[in-house]
Amino acid sequence: MAGIGAAQDVLDFLERFDHVKQPLGIPSECLQSMDHDGKVTVFLKAKRIMTSWDVLYHRLRANFDGVTSVDRHQPAGIQGKGLGDAIYDSGKQVVDIDTNEGMVSVRVRDIATQTEHLMHADLLLGADGSHSVVRRTFVPDSEARPTYAGYVAWRGVAKESDVSLATRHIFQKNVTYFQLPATSQSYHIPGENGSLEEGDRYLNFCWYSNVPLESLTDYTTDCEGKRHHTTVPTGKIRPDLWQQQCQRVALLLPEPYKEVLSKLSQPFLQVITDYCSPRASFSGGKILLVGEALTLFRPHIAFSTNQAAFDCRMVEKLLGGKTPKDLQRRLTLRLGFSAQQSARYQRKTKVPPSLQPTNKDGPQMNKAGGKPMA
């Protein structure tokens, strides 16, 4: 399970299209740092909703085609709210793309049956992630591959009920960073099946470590001897490697982080890469790259989900004829938020009432530390 931050573009999108109108996650009111002695200092007021990929996925599916979890913590699917027919067809792999007579032809392979068939469209959105097949089809290989950033992220979640009340309080209603010598961050996210009940929630934990390129193969080889290019999934990190990393980082972290680290279940490893496509559109605008197929954000700024929502809005403008002709340049450049833009953007974030929890979210935000920076 991965924690994500829902910033303004995500909240705006859900305000318009989410007919469930139930709380999405846990409010975060600020960013704060912790020193090695456990003292925290607020350095930026930045409102977001902290949630998880699982919760957001089920919320979108509930609105898109009525498919969602039957657990009581998940809202029922929405029927008859769409503007047309749509199909969520998973388990397919794109093997070839071609354009002819103003149409886009996509050859897909069914992963289960290995059969192939053609699909035709007026517009193709390449939203297939950091190793996008759509991008590699149209961008030269030398410009299409992400580059290794020199470090990896160790990620996992701990049950809130497994950690002390003091530690829960420190991480309440904020995103907390510990910078050096072991850069890490932690925050609350919904628990199993999206539960927001205090005690049911998770503490999302992540720390970063430098890994030389020549050692990367060792780190990304799992417990079954399989090499992974981007992510070593939960339950697949080699026990010897995990134990080694925990022993090393435990010597560097403050006590609250050590406690969360000791309670992590099923951690996973993510290789951090950089990429920005030289182009956003192809074949006269018939094919567009969006999301991480277009630009990668490093996870510590928590803007990848926001990027996807922003791209949705840009595509909507394009289809409505409201996007200027320099779409390619604007899309590519606009998605590369500078630190200054990011900070300003977060300070102006407004969380719609329908997405905020209706019950009190545990203890109040930790007040320790100095005045927040503007």
Coordinates of C-alpha atoms in Angstrom, one line a residue:
M1 CA 0.0 0.0 0.0
A2 CA 1.3 3.4 -0.9
G3 CA 0.4 6.8 0.6
I4 CA -0.4 9.7 -1.7
G5 CA -1.2 13.4 -1.2
A6 CA -4.3 14.9 -2.7
A7 CA -3.5 18.5 -3.6
Q8 CA -5.6 21.2 -5.2
D9 CA -6.1 19.7 -8.7
V10 CA -7.1 16.4 -7.2
L11 CA -9.6 18.1 -4.9
D12 CA -11.0 20.2 -7.7
F13 CA -11.4 17.2 -9.9
L14 CA -13.3 15.3 -7.1
E15 CA -15.4 18.3 -6.3
R16 CA -16.7 18.2 -9.8
F17 CA -17.0 14.5 -10.5
D18 CA -17.2 12.6 -7.2
H19 CA -20.8 11.8 -6.6
V20 CA -20.0 9.7 -3.5
K21 CA -19.3 12.8 -1.4
Q22 CA -17.6 10.9 1.4
P23 CA -14.3 11.6 3.2
L24 CA -11.4 10.6 1.0
G25 CA -8.6 10.6 3.6
I26 CA -7.0 12.4 6.6
P27 CA -6.4 16.2 6.6
S28 CA -2.8 17.4 6.8
E29 CA -2.4 21.0 7.9
C30 CA 1.3 21.5 7.7
L31 CA 4.7 20.3 6.8
Q32 CA 7.1 19.9 9.8
S33 CA 10.6 18.7 10.4
M34 CA 12.0 16.6 13.2
D35 CA 15.6 16.8 14.6
H36 CA 17.5 13.8 16.0
D37 CA 16.2 14.5 19.5
G38 CA 12.6 14.3 18.4
K39 CA 11.9 18.1 18.5
V40 CA 9.6 19.2 15.7
T41 CA 9.4 22.5 13.9
V42 CA 6.5 23.6 11.5
F43 CA 8.0 25.1 8.4
L44 CA 5.1 25.4 6.0
K45 CA 1.3 25.5 6.3
A46 CA 0.1 23.3 3.5
K47 CA -3.4 21.8 3.5
R48 CA -3.8 18.4 1.8
I49 CA -5.8 15.3 2.1
M50 CA -3.5 12.3 2.8
T51 CA -4.9 9.1 1.4
S52 CA -3.7 5.9 -0.4
W53 CA -3.6 4.7 -3.9
D54 CA -6.2 1.9 -3.0
V55 CA -8.7 4.4 -1.6
L56 CA -8.4 6.8 -4.5
Y57 CA -8.6 4.0 -7.0
H58 CA -11.9 2.6 -5.5
R59 CA -13.4 6.1 -5.3
L60 CA -12.7 6.7 -9.0
R61 CA -14.0 3.3 -10.0
A62 CA -17.2 3.9 -7.9
N63 CA -17.8 7.0 -10.0
F64 CA -16.7 5.6 -13.3
D65 CA -18.4 2.2 -13.5
G66 CA -19.9 1.5 -10.1
V67 CA -17.2 -1.1 -9.2
T68 CA -16.0 -0.8 -5.6
S69 CA -15.3 -2.7 -2.4
V70 CA -18.3 -4.1 -0.6
D71 CA -16.7 -3.4 2.8
R72 CA -18.7 -0.9 4.9
H73 CA -15.8 1.5 4.8
Q74 CA -16.2 1.9 1.1
P75 CA -19.1 3.9 -0.5
A76 CA -21.5 2.1 -2.8
G77 CA -21.0 2.5 -6.5
I78 CA -22.7 5.3 -8.4
Q79 CA -25.0 4.2 -11.3
G80 CA -26.4 6.3 -14.1
K81 CA -24.3 9.4 -13.4
G82 CA -22.0 9.3 -16.4
L83 CA -22.2 11.3 -19.6
G84 CA -21.8 8.3 -21.9
D85 CA -20.7 4.7 -22.2
A86 CA -17.3 3.7 -20.9
I87 CA -15.5 0.4 -20.3
Y88 CA -12.6 -0.2 -17.8
D89 CA -10.9 -3.1 -19.6
S90 CA -7.9 -4.4 -17.6
G91 CA -5.4 -7.2 -18.3
K92 CA -4.4 -5.9 -21.8
Q93 CA -1.0 -5.0 -23.1
V94 CA -0.3 -2.5 -25.9
V95 CA 1.9 -4.1 -28.5
D96 CA 1.7 -1.7 -31.5
I97 CA 0.3 1.7 -32.3
D98 CA -0.4 3.2 -35.8
T99 CA -2.2 6.1 -37.3
N100 CA -4.0 6.0 -40.6
E101 CA -6.7 8.1 -42.3
G102 CA -7.1 10.3 -39.2
M103 CA -7.7 7.3 -36.8
V104 CA -5.4 5.7 -34.2
S105 CA -5.1 1.9 -34.3
V106 CA -3.9 0.1 -31.2
R107 CA -3.0 -3.6 -31.2
V108 CA -3.5 -5.1 -27.8
R109 CA -2.7 -8.5 -26.3
D110 CA -4.9 -10.1 -23.7
I111 CA -2.4 -11.2 -21.0
A112 CA -4.5 -14.2 -19.9
T113 CA -5.2 -15.7 -23.3
Q114 CA -2.3 -14.1 -25.3
T115 CA -4.8 -13.3 -28.1
E116 CA -4.5 -10.0 -30.0
H117 CA -7.0 -7.7 -31.5
L118 CA -7.2 -4.1 -33.0
M119 CA -8.9 -1.2 -31.4
H120 CA -9.6 2.1 -33.2
A121 CA -9.9 5.6 -31.6
D122 CA -10.1 9.3 -32.5
L123 CA -7.8 10.1 -29.5
L124 CA -5.3 8.0 -27.6
L125 CA -4.0 9.0 -24.2
G126 CA -0.7 7.5 -23.2
A127 CA -1.3 7.2 -19.4
D128 CA 0.8 4.1 -19.0
G129 CA 3.4 5.2 -16.5
S130 CA 7.1 5.8 -16.3
H131 CA 8.0 3.1 -18.7
S132 CA 5.2 4.1 -21.2
V133 CA 4.9 1.9 -24.3
V134 CA 3.1 4.7 -26.0
R135 CA 6.0 7.1 -25.4
R136 CA 8.6 4.5 -26.5
T137 CA 6.7 4.1 -29.8
F138 CA 7.1 7.7 -30.8
V139 CA 10.1 9.0 -28.9
P140 CA 13.6 7.9 -29.9
D141 CA 15.0 5.3 -27.5
S142 CA 17.8 7.6 -26.4
E143 CA 15.2 10.2 -25.2
A144 CA 12.5 7.8 -24.0
R145 CA 14.0 6.1 -21.0
P146 CA 14.0 7.4 -17.4
T147 CA 17.4 8.0 -15.8
Y148 CA 18.3 6.7 -12.3
A149 CA 18.4 9.5 -9.8
G150 CA 21.0 7.8 -7.6
Y151 CA 18.8 6.7 -4.7
V152 CA 16.0 4.4 -3.7
A153 CA 13.0 4.7 -1.4
W154 CA 12.1 2.1 1.3
R155 CA 8.4 2.3 1.9
G156 CA 5.8 0.6 4.1
V157 CA 2.9 1.1 6.5
A158 CA 2.4 0.4 10.2
K159 CA -0.9 0.0 11.9
E160 CA -1.7 3.0 14.0
S161 CA -2.8 0.8 16.8
D162 CA 0.6 -0.8 17.0
V163 CA 2.5 2.4 17.9
S164 CA 2.4 4.5 21.1
L165 CA 0.0 7.4 21.6
A166 CA 2.9 9.8 21.9
T167 CA 4.2 8.8 18.4
R168 CA 0.7 9.0 16.9
H169 CA 0.4 12.5 18.3
I170 CA 3.6 13.7 16.7
F171 CA 2.6 12.5 13.2
Q172 CA -1.0 13.8 13.6
K173 CA -2.4 16.1 10.9
N174 CA 0.9 16.8 9.2
V175 CA 3.6 15.4 7.0
T176 CA 6.8 15.1 9.1
Y177 CA 10.3 15.1 7.6
F178 CA 13.6 14.0 9.1
Q179 CA 16.3 15.3 6.8
L180 CA 19.9 14.1 7.6
P181 CA 21.6 11.8 7.9
A182 CA 18.7 9.5 6.9
T183 CA 16.1 11.5 4.9
S184 CA 12.6 10.1 5.7
Q185 CA 9.0 11.2 6.1
S186 CA 5.8 9.9 7.7
Y187 CA 2.1 10.7 7.8
H188 CA -1.3 9.1 8.5
I189 CA -3.3 7.5 5.7
P190 CA -6.6 5.5 5.7
G191 CA -6.5 2.0 7.1
E192 CA -7.7 -1.3 5.6
N193 CA -10.6 -0.8 3.3
G194 CA -10.3 2.9 3.6
S195 CA -11.2 3.2 7.3
L196 CA -10.7 6.6 8.8
E197 CA -11.4 5.5 12.4
E198 CA -8.7 6.3 14.9
G199 CA -6.7 3.1 15.6
D200 CA -7.7 1.6 12.3
R201 CA -5.5 3.9 10.2
Y202 CA -2.0 3.4 9.0
L203 CA 1.2 5.4 9.4
N204 CA 2.8 5.7 6.0
F205 CA 6.6 5.6 6.3
C206 CA 9.3 6.2 3.7
W207 CA 13.1 6.7 3.9
Y208 CA 15.6 7.3 1.1
S209 CA 19.1 5.9 0.8
N210 CA 21.8 6.4 -1.8
V211 CA 22.7 3.3 -3.8
P212 CA 25.5 3.4 -6.4
L213 CA 24.4 2.4 -9.9
E214 CA 26.7 -0.6 -9.8
S215 CA 24.9 -1.9 -6.7
L216 CA 21.4 -1.4 -7.9
T217 CA 21.0 -4.9 -9.4
D218 CA 21.6 -6.4 -6.0
Y219 CA 19.1 -4.2 -4.3
T220 CA 16.4 -4.8 -6.9
T221 CA 16.8 -8.6 -7.0
D222 CA 14.0 -10.1 -4.9
C223 CA 13.8 -13.1 -2.5
E224 CA 13.1 -15.4 -5.5
G225 CA 16.0 -14.2 -7.5
K226 CA 14.0 -12.1 -9.9
R227 CA 15.3 -8.7 -11.0
H228 CA 12.9 -5.7 -10.9
H229 CA 13.4 -2.5 -12.8
T230 CA 11.4 0.0 -10.8
T231 CA 9.7 -1.6 -7.7
V232 CA 10.4 -4.6 -5.6
P233 CA 6.9 -5.5 -4.5
T234 CA 5.6 -6.0 -0.9
G235 CA 6.8 -9.3 0.5
K236 CA 9.6 -9.7 -2.1
I237 CA 12.5 -7.7 -0.5
R238 CA 15.2 -10.2 0.5
P239 CA 15.2 -10.6 4.3
D240 CA 18.9 -10.2 4.6
L241 CA 18.8 -6.9 2.7
W242 CA 15.9 -5.6 4.7
Q243 CA 17.5 -6.5 8.0
Q244 CA 20.7 -4.9 6.9
Q245 CA 18.9 -1.6 6.0
C246 CA 16.9 -1.6 9.2
Q247 CA 20.0 -2.0 11.4
R248 CA 21.8 0.8 9.5
V249 CA 19.0 3.3 9.5
A250 CA 17.9 2.6 13.1
L251 CA 21.2 4.1 14.2
L252 CA 20.4 7.4 12.5
L253 CA 16.6 8.0 13.1
P254 CA 14.9 9.7 16.0
E255 CA 13.0 7.5 18.4
P256 CA 9.5 8.1 16.9
Y257 CA 10.7 7.0 13.5
K258 CA 12.5 4.0 15.0
E259 CA 9.2 2.9 16.5
V260 CA 7.3 3.1 13.3
L261 CA 10.1 1.4 11.4
S262 CA 9.9 -1.6 13.9
K263 CA 6.2 -2.0 13.2
L264 CA 6.3 -1.9 9.3
S265 CA 4.6 -4.7 7.6
Q266 CA 5.3 -5.9 4.0
P267 CA 7.7 -3.1 3.0
F268 CA 8.6 -2.5 -0.7
L269 CA 11.4 -0.8 -2.5
Q270 CA 11.1 1.9 -5.2
V271 CA 13.9 3.0 -7.5
I272 CA 13.8 6.8 -8.0
T273 CA 14.1 8.0 -11.6
D274 CA 13.8 11.2 -13.5
Y275 CA 12.1 11.9 -16.8
C276 CA 10.5 14.7 -18.8
S277 CA 9.4 13.9 -22.4
P278 CA 10.6 16.2 -25.2
R279 CA 7.1 16.1 -26.6
A280 CA 3.6 15.8 -25.2
S281 CA 1.6 15.2 -28.5
F282 CA 2.1 13.1 -31.6
S283 CA 0.3 12.4 -34.9
G284 CA -1.3 15.9 -35.1
G285 CA -2.6 15.8 -31.6
K286 CA -4.3 12.4 -32.0
I287 CA -1.9 10.9 -29.4
L288 CA -1.1 12.6 -26.1
L289 CA 1.1 11.6 -23.2
V290 CA -0.2 12.3 -19.7
G291 CA 0.8 11.6 -16.1
E292 CA 4.0 9.8 -15.4
A293 CA 4.3 8.9 -19.1
L294 CA 5.0 12.6 -19.7
T295 CA 6.8 13.8 -16.6
L296 CA 8.1 12.1 -13.4
F297 CA 8.0 13.8 -10.0
R298 CA 10.2 12.6 -7.2
P299 CA 8.0 11.1 -4.4
H300 CA 9.1 13.4 -1.6
I301 CA 7.1 16.4 -3.1
A302 CA 4.0 14.2 -3.4
F303 CA 2.7 15.7 -6.6
S304 CA 2.4 12.8 -9.0
T305 CA -1.3 12.3 -8.2
N306 CA -1.9 16.0 -8.6
Q307 CA -0.2 15.9 -11.9
A308 CA -2.6 13.3 -13.2
A309 CA -5.6 15.4 -12.1
F310 CA -4.1 18.5 -13.8
D311 CA -3.6 16.5 -17.0
C312 CA -7.3 15.5 -16.9
R313 CA -8.2 19.2 -16.8
M314 CA -5.8 20.0 -19.7
V315 CA -7.3 17.3 -21.9
E316 CA -10.8 18.5 -21.1
K317 CA -9.8 22.0 -22.3
L318 CA -8.2 20.5 -25.4
L319 CA -11.3 18.6 -26.4
G320 CA -13.4 21.7 -25.7
G321 CA -11.3 23.8 -28.0
K322 CA -10.0 26.0 -25.1
T323 CA -6.4 25.0 -25.1
P324 CA -4.0 27.1 -27.1
K325 CA -2.0 25.8 -30.0
D326 CA 1.2 25.5 -28.1
L327 CA -0.3 22.6 -26.0
Q328 CA 2.9 20.6 -26.3
R329 CA 5.1 23.2 -24.8
R330 CA 2.6 24.3 -22.1
L331 CA 1.9 20.7 -21.0
T332 CA 5.6 19.8 -20.8
L333 CA 6.7 22.9 -19.1
R334 CA 3.7 23.4 -16.8
L335 CA 4.1 20.0 -15.2
G336 CA 7.6 20.8 -14.0
F337 CA 6.6 22.7 -10.9
S338 CA 9.4 24.8 -9.4
A339 CA 9.8 24.6 -5.6
Q340 CA 8.4 28.2 -5.4
Q341 CA 5.3 27.3 -7.4
S342 CA 4.8 24.2 -5.4
A343 CA 4.9 26.0 -2.0
R344 CA 2.6 28.8 -3.3
Y345 CA 0.2 26.2 -4.7
Q346 CA 0.0 24.2 -1.4
R347 CA -0.7 27.3 0.7
K348 CA -3.7 28.1 -1.4
T349 CA -5.2 24.6 -1.3
K350 CA -8.8 24.5 -0.2
V351 CA -10.3 21.2 0.8
P352 CA -14.0 20.8 -0.2
P353 CA -16.2 20.1 2.9
S354 CA -17.5 16.9 1.2
L355 CA -14.1 15.4 1.2
Q356 CA -13.2 16.2 4.9
P357 CA -13.9 13.7 7.7
T358 CA -17.1 14.4 9.6
N359 CA -15.7 13.2 12.9
K360 CA -12.9 14.6 14.9
D361 CA -9.6 13.4 13.6
G362 CA -7.9 12.5 16.9
P363 CA -5.6 14.8 18.9
Q364 CA -4.9 18.3 17.6
M365 CA -1.9 19.1 15.4
N366 CA 1.4 19.0 17.3
K367 CA 2.3 22.6 18.2
A368 CA 5.9 22.1 19.1
G369 CA 8.6 24.1 17.3
G370 CA 8.8 27.7 16.1
K371 CA 6.6 29.8 13.9
P372 CA 5.8 28.4 10.5
M373 CA 7.7 30.0 7.7
A374 CA 5.7 31.9 5.1

